[in-house]
PDB file of C-alpha atoms in Angstrom:
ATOM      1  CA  UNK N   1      -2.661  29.807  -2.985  1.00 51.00           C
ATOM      2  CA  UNK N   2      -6.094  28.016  -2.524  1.00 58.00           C
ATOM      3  CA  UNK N   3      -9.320  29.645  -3.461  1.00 58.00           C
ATOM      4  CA  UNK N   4     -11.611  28.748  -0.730  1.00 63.00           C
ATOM      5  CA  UNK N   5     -15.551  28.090  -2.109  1.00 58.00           C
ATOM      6  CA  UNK N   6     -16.394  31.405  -0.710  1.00 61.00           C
ATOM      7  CA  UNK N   7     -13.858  33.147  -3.226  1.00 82.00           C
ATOM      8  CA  UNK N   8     -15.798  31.237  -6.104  1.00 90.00           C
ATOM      9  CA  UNK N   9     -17.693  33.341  -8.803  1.00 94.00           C
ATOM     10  CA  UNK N  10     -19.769  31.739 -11.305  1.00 96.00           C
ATOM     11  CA  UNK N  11     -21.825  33.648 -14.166  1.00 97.00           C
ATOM     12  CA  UNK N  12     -25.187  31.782 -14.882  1.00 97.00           C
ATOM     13  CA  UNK N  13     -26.572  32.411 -18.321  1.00 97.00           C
ATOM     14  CA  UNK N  14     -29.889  32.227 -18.503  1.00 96.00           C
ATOM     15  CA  UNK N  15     -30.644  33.129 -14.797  1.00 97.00           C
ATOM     16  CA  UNK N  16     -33.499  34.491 -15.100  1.00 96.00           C
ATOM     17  CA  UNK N  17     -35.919  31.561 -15.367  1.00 96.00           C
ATOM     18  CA  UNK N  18     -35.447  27.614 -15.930  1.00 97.00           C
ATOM     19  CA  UNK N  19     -32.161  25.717 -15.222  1.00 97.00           C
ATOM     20  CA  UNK N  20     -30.470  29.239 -15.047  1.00 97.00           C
ATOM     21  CA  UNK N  21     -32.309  30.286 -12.217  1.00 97.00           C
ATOM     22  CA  UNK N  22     -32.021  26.808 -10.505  1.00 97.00           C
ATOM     23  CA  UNK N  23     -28.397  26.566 -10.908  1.00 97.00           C
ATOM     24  CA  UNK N  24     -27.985  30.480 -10.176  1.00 96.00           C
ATOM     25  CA  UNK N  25     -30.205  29.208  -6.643  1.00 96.00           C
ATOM     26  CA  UNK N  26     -28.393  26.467  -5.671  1.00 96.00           C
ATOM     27  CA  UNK N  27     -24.685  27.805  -5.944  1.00 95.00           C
ATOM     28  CA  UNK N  28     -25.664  31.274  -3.768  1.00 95.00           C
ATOM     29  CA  UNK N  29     -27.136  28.365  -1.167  1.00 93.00           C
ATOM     30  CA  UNK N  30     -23.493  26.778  -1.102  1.00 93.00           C
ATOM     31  CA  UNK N  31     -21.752  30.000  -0.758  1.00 92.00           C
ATOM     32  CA  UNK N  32     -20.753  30.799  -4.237  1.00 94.00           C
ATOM     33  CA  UNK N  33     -20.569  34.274  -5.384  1.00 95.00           C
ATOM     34  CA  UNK N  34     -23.176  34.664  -8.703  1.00 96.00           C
ATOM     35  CA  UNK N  35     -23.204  37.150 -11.696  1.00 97.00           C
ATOM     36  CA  UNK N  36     -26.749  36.394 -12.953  1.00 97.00           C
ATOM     37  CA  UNK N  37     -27.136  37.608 -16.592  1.00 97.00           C
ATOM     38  CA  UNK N  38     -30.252  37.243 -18.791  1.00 97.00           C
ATOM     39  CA  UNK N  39     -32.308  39.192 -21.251  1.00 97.00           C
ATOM     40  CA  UNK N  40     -35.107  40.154 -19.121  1.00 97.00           C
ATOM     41  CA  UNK N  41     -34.214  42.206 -16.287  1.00 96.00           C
ATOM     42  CA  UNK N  42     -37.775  41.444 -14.321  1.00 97.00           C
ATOM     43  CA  UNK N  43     -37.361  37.647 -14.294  1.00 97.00           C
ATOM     44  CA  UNK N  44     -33.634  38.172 -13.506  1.00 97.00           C
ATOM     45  CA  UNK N  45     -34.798  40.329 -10.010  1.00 96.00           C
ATOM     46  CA  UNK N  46     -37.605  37.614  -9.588  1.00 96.00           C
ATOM     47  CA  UNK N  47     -34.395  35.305  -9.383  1.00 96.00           C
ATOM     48  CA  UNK N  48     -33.013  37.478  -6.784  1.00 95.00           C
ATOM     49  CA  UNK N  49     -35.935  37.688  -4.793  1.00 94.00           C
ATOM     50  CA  UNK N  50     -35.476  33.618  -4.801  1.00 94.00           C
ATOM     51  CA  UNK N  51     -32.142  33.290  -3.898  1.00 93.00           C
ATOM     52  CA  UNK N  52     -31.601  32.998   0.324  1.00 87.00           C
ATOM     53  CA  UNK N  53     -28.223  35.792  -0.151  1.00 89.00           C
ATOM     54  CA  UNK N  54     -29.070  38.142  -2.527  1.00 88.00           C
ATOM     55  CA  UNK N  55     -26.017  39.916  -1.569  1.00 91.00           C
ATOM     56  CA  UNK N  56     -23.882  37.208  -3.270  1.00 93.00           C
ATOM     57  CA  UNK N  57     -25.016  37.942  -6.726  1.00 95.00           C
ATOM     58  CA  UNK N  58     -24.407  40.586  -9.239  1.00 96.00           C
ATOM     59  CA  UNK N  59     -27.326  41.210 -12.371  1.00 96.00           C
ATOM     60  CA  UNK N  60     -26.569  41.804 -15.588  1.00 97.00           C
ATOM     61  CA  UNK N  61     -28.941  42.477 -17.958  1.00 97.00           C
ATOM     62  CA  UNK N  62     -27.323  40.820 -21.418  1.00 97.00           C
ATOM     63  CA  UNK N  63     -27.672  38.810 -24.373  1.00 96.00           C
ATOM     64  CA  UNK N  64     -24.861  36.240 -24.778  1.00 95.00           C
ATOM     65  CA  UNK N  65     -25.658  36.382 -28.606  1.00 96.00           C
ATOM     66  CA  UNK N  66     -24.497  39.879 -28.415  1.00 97.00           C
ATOM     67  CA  UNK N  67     -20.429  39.318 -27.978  1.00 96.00           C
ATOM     68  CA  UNK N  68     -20.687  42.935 -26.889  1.00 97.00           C
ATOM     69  CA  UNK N  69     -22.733  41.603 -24.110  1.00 96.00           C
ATOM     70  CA  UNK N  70     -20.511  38.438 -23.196  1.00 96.00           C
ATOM     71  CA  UNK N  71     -17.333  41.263 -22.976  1.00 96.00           C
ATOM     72  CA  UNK N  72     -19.619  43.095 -20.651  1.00 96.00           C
ATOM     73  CA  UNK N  73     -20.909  40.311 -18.309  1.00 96.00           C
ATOM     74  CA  UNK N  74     -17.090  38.771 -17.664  1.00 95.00           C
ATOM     75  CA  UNK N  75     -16.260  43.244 -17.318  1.00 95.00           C
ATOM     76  CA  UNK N  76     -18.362  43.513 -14.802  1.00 93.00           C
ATOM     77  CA  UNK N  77     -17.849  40.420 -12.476  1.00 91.00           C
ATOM     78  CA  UNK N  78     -13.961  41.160 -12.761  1.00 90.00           C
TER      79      UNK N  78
END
């Protein structure tokens, strides 16, 4: 079976500001599905507020040092 690009999910560390929230733009705009995680849940909803879907992404506040966190984030977009 073929995953079409609308199928796609992609977690974007770092989404919240930066590269992260470029990358986290850029993929919603070509119809990938987004978990945005990051540390700081106010720059993570200022991402949101960027983004032309918003209804593609999922937030997750996290710390990728944390491997608590990492466990979560991949939890939560399953």
């Amino acid at each position: 079976m073929t995953k079409k690009k609308n199928d796609r999910v992609a977690i974007v560390t770092g989404a919240g500001s930066g590269l992260g929230r470029a990358t986290a733009k850029v993929l919603v705009e070509g119809g990938i599905r987004c978990v945005l995680a990051g540390r700081r849940r106010d720059a993570l909803e200022q991402t949101i507020q960027l983004i032309a879907d918003p209804n593609r992404t999922l937030l997750v506040q996290s710390d990728v040092t944390v491997p608590e966190d990492r466990k979560r984030i991949v939890a939560e977009c399953l």
